[in-house]
Structure formats: C-alpha cells, structure tokens
PDB file of C-alpha atoms and ligand atoms in Angstrom:
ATOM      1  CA  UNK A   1      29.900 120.735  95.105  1.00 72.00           C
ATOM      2  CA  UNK A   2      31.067 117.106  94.033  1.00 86.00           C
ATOM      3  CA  UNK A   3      32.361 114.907  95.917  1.00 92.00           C
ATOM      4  CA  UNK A   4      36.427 115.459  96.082  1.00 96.00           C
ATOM      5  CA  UNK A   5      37.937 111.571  95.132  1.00 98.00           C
ATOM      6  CA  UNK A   6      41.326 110.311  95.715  1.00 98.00           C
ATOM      7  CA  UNK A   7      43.086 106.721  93.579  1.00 98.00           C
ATOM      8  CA  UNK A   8      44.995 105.087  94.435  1.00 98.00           C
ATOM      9  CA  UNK A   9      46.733 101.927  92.742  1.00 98.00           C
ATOM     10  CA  UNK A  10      49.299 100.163  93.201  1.00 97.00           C
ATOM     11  CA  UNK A  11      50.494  96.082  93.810  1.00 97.00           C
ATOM     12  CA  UNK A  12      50.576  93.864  96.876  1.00 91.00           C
ATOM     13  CA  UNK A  13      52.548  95.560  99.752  1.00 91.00           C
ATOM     14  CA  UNK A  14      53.334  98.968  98.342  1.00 95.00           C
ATOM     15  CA  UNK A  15      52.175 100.427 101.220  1.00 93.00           C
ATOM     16  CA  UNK A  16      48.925 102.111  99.398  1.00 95.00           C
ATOM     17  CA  UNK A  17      46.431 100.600 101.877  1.00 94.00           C
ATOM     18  CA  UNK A  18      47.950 102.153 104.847  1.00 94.00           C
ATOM     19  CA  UNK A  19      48.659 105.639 103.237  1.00 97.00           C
ATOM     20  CA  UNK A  20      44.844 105.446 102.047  1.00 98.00           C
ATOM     21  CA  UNK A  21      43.317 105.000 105.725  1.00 97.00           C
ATOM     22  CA  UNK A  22      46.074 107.742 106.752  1.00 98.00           C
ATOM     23  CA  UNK A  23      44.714 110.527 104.115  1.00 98.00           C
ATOM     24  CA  UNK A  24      41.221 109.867 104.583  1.00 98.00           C
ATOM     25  CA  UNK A  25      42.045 109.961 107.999  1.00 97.00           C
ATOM     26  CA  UNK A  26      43.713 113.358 107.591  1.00 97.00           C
ATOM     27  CA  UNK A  27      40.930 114.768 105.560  1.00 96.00           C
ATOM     28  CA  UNK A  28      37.872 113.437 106.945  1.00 96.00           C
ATOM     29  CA  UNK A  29      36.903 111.607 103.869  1.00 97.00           C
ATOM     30  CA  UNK A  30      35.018 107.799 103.947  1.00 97.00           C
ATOM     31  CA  UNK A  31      38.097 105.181 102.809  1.00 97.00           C
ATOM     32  CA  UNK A  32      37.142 102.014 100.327  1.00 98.00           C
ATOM     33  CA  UNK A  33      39.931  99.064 100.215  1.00 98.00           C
ATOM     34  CA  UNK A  34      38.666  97.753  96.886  1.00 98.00           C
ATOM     35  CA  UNK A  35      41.236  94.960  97.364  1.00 97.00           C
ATOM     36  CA  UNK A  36      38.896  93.518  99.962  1.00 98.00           C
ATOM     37  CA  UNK A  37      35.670  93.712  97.412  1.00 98.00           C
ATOM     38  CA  UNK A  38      37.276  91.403  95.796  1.00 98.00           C
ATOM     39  CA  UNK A  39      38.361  89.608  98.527  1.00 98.00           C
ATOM     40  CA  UNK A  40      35.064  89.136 100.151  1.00 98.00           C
ATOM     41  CA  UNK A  41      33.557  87.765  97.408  1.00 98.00           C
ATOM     42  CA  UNK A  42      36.413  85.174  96.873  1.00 98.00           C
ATOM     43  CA  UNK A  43      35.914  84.277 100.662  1.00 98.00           C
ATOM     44  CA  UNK A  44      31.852  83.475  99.599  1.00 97.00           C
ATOM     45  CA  UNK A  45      33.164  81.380  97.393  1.00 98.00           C
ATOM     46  CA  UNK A  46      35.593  79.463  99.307  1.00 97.00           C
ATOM     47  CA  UNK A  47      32.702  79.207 102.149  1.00 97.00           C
ATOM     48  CA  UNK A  48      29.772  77.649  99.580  1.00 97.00           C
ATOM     49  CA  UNK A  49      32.704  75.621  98.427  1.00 98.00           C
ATOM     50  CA  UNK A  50      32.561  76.206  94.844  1.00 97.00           C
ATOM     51  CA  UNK A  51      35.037  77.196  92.079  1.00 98.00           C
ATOM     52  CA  UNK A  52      37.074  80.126  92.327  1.00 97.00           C
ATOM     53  CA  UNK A  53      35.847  80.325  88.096  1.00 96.00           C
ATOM     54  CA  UNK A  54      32.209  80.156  88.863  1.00 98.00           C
ATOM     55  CA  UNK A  55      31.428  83.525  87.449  1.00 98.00           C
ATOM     56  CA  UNK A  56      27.692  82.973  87.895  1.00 98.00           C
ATOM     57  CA  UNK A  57      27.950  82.982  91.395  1.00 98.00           C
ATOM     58  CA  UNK A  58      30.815  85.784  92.321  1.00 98.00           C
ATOM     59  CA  UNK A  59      28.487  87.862  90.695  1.00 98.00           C
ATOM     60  CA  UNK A  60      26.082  86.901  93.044  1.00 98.00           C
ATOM     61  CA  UNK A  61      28.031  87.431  95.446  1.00 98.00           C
ATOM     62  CA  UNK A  62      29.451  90.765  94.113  1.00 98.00           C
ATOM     63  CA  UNK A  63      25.948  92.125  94.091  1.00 98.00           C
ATOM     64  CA  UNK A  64      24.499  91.460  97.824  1.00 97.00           C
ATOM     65  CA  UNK A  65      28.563  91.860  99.897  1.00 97.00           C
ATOM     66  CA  UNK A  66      27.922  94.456 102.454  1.00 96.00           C
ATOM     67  CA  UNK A  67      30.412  97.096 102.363  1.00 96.00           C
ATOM     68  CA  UNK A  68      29.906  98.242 105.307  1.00 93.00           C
ATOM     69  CA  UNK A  69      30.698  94.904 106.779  1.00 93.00           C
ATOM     70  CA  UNK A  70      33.708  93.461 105.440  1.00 95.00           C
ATOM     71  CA  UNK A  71      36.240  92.283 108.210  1.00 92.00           C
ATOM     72  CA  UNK A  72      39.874  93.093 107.340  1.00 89.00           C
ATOM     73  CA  UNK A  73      41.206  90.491 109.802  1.00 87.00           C
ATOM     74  CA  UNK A  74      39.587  88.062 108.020  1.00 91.00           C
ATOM     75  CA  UNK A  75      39.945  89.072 104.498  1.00 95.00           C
ATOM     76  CA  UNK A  76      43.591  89.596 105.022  1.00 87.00           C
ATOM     77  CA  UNK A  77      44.549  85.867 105.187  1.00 83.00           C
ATOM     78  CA  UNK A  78      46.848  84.983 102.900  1.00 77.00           C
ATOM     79  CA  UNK A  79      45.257  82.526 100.418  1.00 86.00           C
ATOM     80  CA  UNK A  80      42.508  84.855 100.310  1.00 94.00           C
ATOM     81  CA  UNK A  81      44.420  87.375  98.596  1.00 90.00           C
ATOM     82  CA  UNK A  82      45.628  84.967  95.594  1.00 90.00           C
ATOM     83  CA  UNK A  83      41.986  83.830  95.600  1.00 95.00           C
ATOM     84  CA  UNK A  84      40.799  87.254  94.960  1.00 96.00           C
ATOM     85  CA  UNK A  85      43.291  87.643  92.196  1.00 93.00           C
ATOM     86  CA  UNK A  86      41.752  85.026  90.637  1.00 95.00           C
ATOM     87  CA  UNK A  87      38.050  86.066  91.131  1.00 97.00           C
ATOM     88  CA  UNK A  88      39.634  89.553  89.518  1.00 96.00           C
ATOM     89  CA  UNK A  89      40.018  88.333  86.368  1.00 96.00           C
ATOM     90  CA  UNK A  90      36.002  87.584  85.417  1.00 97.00           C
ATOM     91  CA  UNK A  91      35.100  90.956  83.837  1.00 98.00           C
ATOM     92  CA  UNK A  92      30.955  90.186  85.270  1.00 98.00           C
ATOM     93  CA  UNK A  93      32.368  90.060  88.623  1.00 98.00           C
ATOM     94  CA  UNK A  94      34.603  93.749  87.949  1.00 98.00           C
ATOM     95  CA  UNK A  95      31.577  95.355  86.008  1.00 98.00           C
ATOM     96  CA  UNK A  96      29.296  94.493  89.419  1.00 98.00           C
ATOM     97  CA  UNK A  97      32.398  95.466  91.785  1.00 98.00           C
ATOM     98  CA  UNK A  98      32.835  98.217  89.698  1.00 98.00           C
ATOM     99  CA  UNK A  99      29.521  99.662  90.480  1.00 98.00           C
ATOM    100  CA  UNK A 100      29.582  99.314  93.853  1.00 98.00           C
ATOM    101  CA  UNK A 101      32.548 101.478  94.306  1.00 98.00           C
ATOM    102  CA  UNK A 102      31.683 104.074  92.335  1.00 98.00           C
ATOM    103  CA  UNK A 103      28.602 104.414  94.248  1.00 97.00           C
ATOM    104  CA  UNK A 104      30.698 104.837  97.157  1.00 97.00           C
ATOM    105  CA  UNK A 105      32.654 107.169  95.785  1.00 97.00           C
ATOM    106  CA  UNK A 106      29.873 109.149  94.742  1.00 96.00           C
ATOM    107  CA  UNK A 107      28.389 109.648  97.992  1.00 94.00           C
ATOM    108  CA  UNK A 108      28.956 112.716 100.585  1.00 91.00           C
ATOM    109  CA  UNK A 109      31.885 114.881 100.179  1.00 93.00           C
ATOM    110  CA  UNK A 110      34.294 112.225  98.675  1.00 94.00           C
ATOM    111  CA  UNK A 111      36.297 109.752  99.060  1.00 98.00           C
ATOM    112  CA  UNK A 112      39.636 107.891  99.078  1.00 98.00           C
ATOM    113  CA  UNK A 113      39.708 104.681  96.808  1.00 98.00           C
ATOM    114  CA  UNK A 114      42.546 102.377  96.883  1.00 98.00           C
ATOM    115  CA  UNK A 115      43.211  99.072  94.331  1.00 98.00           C
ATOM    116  CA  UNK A 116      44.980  98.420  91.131  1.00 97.00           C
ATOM    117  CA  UNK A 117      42.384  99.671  88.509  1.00 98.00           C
ATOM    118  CA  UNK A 118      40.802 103.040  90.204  1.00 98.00           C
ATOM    119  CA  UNK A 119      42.470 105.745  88.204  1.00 98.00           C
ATOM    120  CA  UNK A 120      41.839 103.879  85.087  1.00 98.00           C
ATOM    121  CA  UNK A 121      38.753 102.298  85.744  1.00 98.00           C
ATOM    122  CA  UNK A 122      36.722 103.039  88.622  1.00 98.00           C
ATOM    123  CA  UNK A 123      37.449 106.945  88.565  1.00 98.00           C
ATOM    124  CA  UNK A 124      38.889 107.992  85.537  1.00 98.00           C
ATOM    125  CA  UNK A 125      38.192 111.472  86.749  1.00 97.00           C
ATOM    126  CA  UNK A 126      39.498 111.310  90.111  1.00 98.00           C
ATOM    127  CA  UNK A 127      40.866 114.302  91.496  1.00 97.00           C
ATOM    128  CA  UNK A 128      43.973 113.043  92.675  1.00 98.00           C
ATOM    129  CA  UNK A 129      45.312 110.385  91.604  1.00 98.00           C
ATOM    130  CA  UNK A 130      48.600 107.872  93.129  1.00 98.00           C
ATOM    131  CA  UNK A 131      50.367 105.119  91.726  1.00 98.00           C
ATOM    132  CA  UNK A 132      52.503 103.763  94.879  1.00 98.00           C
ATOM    133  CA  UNK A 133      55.008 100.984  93.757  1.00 97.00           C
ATOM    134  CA  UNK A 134      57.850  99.557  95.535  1.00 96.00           C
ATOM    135  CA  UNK A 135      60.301  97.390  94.538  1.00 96.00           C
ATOM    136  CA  UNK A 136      59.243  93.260  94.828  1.00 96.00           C
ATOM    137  CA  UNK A 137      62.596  92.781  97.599  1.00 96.00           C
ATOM    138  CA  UNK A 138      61.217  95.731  99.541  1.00 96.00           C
ATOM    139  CA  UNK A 139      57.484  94.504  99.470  1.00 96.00           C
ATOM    140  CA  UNK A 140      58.190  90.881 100.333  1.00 96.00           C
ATOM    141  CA  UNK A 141      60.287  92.076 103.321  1.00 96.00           C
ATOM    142  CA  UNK A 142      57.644  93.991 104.511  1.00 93.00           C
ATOM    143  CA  UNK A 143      54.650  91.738 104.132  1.00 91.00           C
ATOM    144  CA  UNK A 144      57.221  88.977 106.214  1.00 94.00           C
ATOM    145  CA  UNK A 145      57.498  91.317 109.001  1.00 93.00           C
ATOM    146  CA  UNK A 146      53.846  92.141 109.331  1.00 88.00           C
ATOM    147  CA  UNK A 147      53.132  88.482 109.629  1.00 89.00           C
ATOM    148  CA  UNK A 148      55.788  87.849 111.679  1.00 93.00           C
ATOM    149  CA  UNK A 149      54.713  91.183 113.740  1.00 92.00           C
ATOM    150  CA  UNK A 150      51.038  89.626 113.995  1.00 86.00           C
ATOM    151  CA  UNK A 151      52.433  86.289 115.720  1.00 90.00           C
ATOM    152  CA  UNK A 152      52.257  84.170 112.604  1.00 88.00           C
ATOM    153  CA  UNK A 153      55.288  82.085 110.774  1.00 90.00           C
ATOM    154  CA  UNK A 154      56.685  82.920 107.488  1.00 90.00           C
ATOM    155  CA  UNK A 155      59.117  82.447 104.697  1.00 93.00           C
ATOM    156  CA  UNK A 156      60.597  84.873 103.186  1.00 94.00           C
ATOM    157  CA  UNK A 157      61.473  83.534  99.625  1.00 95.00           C
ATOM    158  CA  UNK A 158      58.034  82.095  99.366  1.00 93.00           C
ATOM    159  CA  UNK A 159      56.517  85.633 100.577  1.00 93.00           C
ATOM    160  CA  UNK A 160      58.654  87.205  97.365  1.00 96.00           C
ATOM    161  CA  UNK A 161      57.616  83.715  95.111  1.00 95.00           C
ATOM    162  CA  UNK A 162      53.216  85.212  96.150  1.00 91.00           C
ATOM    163  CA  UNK A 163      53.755  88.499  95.418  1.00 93.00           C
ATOM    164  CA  UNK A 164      56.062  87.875  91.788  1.00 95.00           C
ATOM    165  CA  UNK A 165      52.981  85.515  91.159  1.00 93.00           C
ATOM    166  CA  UNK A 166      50.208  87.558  91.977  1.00 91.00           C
ATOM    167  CA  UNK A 167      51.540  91.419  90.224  1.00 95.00           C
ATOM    168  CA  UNK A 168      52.216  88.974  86.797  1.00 95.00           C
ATOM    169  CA  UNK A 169      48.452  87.683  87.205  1.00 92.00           C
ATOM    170  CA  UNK A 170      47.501  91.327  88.221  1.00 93.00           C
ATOM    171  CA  UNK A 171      49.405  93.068  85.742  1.00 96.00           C
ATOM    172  CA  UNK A 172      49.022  90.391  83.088  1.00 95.00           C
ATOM    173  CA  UNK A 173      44.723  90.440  82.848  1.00 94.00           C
ATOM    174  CA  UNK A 174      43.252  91.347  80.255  1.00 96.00           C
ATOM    175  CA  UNK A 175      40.369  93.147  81.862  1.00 96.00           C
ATOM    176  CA  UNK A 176      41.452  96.284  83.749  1.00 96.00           C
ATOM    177  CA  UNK A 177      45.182  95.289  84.326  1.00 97.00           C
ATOM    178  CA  UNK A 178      47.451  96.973  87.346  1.00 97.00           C
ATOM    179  CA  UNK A 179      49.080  99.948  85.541  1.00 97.00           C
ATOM    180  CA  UNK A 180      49.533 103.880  86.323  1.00 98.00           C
ATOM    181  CA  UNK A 181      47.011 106.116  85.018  1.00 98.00           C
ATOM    182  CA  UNK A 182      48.017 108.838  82.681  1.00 98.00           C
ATOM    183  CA  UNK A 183      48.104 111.264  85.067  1.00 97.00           C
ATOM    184  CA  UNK A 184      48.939 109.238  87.927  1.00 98.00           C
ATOM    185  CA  UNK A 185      51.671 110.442  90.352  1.00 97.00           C
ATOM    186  CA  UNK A 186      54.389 108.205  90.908  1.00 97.00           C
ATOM    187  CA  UNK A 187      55.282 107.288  94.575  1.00 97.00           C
ATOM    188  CA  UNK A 188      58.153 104.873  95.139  1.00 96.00           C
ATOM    189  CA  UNK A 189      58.094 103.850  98.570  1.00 95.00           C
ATOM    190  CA  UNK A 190      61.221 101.676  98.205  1.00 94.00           C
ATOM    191  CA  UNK A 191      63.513 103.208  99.935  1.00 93.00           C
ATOM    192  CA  UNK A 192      60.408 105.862 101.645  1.00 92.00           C
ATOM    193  CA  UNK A 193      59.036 105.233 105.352  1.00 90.00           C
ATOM    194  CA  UNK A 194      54.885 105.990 105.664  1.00 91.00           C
ATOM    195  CA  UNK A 195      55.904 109.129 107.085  1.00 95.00           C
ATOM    196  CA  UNK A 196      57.595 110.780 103.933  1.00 96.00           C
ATOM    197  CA  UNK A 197      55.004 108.817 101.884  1.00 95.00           C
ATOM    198  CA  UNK A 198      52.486 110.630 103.549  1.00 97.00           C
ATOM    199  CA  UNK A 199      54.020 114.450 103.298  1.00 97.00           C
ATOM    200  CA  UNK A 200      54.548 113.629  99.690  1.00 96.00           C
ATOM    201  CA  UNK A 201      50.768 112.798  99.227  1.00 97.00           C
ATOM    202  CA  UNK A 202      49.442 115.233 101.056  1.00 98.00           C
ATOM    203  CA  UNK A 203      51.461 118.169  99.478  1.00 97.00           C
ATOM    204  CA  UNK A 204      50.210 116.785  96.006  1.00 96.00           C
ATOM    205  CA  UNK A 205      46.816 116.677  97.885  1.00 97.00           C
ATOM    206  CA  UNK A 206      46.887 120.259  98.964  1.00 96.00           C
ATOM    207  CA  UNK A 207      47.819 121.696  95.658  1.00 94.00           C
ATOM    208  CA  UNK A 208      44.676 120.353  94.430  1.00 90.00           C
ATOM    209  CA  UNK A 209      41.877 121.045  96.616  1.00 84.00           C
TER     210      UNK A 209
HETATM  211  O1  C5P B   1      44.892  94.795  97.414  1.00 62.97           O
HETATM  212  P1  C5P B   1      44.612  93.353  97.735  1.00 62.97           P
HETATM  213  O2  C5P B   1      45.828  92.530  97.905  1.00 62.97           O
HETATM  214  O3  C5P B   1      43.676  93.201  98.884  1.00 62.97           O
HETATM  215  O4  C5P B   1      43.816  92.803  96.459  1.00 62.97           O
HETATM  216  C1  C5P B   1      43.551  91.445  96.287  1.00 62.97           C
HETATM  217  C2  C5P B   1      43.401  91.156  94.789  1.00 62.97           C
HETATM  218  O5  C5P B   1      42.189  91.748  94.315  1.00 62.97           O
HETATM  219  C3  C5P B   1      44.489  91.748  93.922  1.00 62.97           C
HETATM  220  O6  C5P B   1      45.604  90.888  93.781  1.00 62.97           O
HETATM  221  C4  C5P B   1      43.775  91.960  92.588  1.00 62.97           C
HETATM  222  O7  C5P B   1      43.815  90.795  91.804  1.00 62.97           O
HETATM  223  C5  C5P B   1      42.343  92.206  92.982  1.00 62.97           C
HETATM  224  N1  C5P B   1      41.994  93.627  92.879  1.00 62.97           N
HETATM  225  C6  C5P B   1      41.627  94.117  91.652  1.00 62.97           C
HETATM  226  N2  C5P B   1      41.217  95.404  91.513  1.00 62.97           N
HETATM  227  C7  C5P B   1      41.174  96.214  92.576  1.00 62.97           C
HETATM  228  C8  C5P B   1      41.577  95.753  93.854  1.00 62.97           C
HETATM  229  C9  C5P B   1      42.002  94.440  93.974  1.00 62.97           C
HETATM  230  O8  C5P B   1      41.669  93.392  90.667  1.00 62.97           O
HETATM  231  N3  C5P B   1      40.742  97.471  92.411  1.00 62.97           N
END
C-alpha cells in the first residue's frame, strides 16, 4: 500500500505547524516542518558567516542537514525565519530541499508535510491536501503572544511589519511561490481556535482514508 501523505501550506503563523504535529499525532504518521529545512540551512549559513545568496554553499548545506536533527528551539528564532525566506528563493537550494522531503514522505506508511509549496510542489499527489490562512492582524497577534508566552519582549506593529514582509517575499518568488493548490482545502483559522481547526481537518481526513 503507499504511503498515505498529508500538505499542508500555508504563511507565517496560520497555525499549520501546530495542526500538523496534532494530525500526525492523531494518526500515527512521521511529521516534516519543511519550514525548518529551510531554516537549518539558513542557520549554516549564518554560522560559516557567509552570504545569505551564496547558492553554492546552501546547497551544500541542503544536501548533508540531518533531518532527524534539526532543533526547533533554535530554528525558531526570529531572524532565522526571514533568513530562510531568503535562502527560499535559490531554486538549487529548493530542487535539493525538495528531494529530501519527498524522500521522507515516501517512507513507511506516510506522512504529514507542512510549508508553503507541498501541495504544489513537493506532493502534487498528496492525499489530502490544506491550505490554512489567517488573516495578517490575527497572525501577528498570535506570534506576539507566543513570544511574549516564551519570556521574550515584543512589538506588536513590528511583529505585523515581519510577517507583511515575509508572505510578499513568500508569495512574490518566482520559484514555487506560497499559493493553494488546486484542490487544496481552505481553512481560515481567523476567527477558528486549534480545536475546531483540528475537527475540521480531521473530518476532511476521515473522508479520505
Ligand atoms: O514556516 P517557516 O516560517 O518556518 O518557514 C520559513 C521560511 O522558509 C518561509 O518564510 C519560506 O520562505 C521558506 N519555506 C519555503 N517552502 C517551504 C517551507 C518554508 O519556501 N515548504
């Protein structure tokens, strides 16, 4: 039997990461944030000190990351994410990324898959397949109260100015830009606690296994 895949896409703060760790949770499958491929290799950059442009060695770095070994705490630092956005853009560096997590999809009874380009890109066949989305208000209060939430100090108009910045830049590529899938489902989580995002998913879930 193949392995049973699940996309889902969606910008900054939508709440897709959490509702991807809470299905595979639910159904036992292995969870990839792709968002921190991307991340990790902007971090090797920032560590050898080069430029976030040097596409010779992201690559590099794209093709020897561990998986298995990527530290969310550390990833999830805020620069790190606009870094990555920037990595995101060099098509070598998506094509080796790419690869990698599809080969982690492919593995074992399936998988859930979460990013901005996995129902287009990644998985074009995926058998379910989520476009979460909330509004940019909504997402920049929520990323403010996580960091608030983890101890840290924040403001909230420059929270909204990062996350305007980074969906244009996201959206806006010309490689593998953020956008629904054809046959995407729509999830709004604006005005939608995890909870209800989660019954929503998993009903859509259920009618296709
Ligand atoms: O989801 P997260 O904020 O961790 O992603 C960081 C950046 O990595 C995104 O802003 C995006 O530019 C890039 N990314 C991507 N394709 C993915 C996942 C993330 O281009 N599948």
């Amino acid at each position: 039997r193949e392995p049973f895949t699940i996309a889902i896409d969606g910008p900054a703060a939508s709440g897709k990461g959490t509702l991807s760790r809470r299905l595979a949770a639910h159904y036992g499958l292995r969870h990839l944030d792709t968002g921190l491929t991307y991340r990790a290799v902007a971090k090797a950059l920032l560590d050898r000190g080069v430029s976030l442009d040097d596409e010779a060695e992201a690559v590099e770095a794209a093709h020897t990351l561990d998986l298995s070994a990527m530290d969310r705490m550390v990833l999830a630092a805020h620069g790190i994410g606009e870094a990555a956005s920037k990595v995101a853009v060099m098509t070598d560096v998506r094509k080796a990324l790419v690869e990698r997590q599809r080969a982690f999809a492919a593995e074992g009874l399936g998988a859930v898959l979460d990013g901005r380009d996995i129902g287009t890109v990644v998985l074009p066949n995926a058998d379910v397949k989520l476009y979460v989305t909330a509004s940019p208000a909504v997402r920049a209060e929520r990323r403010y109260h996580e960091i608030l939430r983890d101890g840290g100090v924040a403001d909230r108009a420059a929270i909204l100015t990062d996350i305007e910045r980074r969906d244009a830049r996201d959206m806006g590529r010309a490689d593998s830009p953020l956008r629904p899938a054809e046959d995407a489902h729509l999830l709004d989580t604006s005005e939608m606690g995890i909870e209800a995002a989660f019954n929503a998913a998993r009903a859509l879930i259920n009618s296709k296994r």
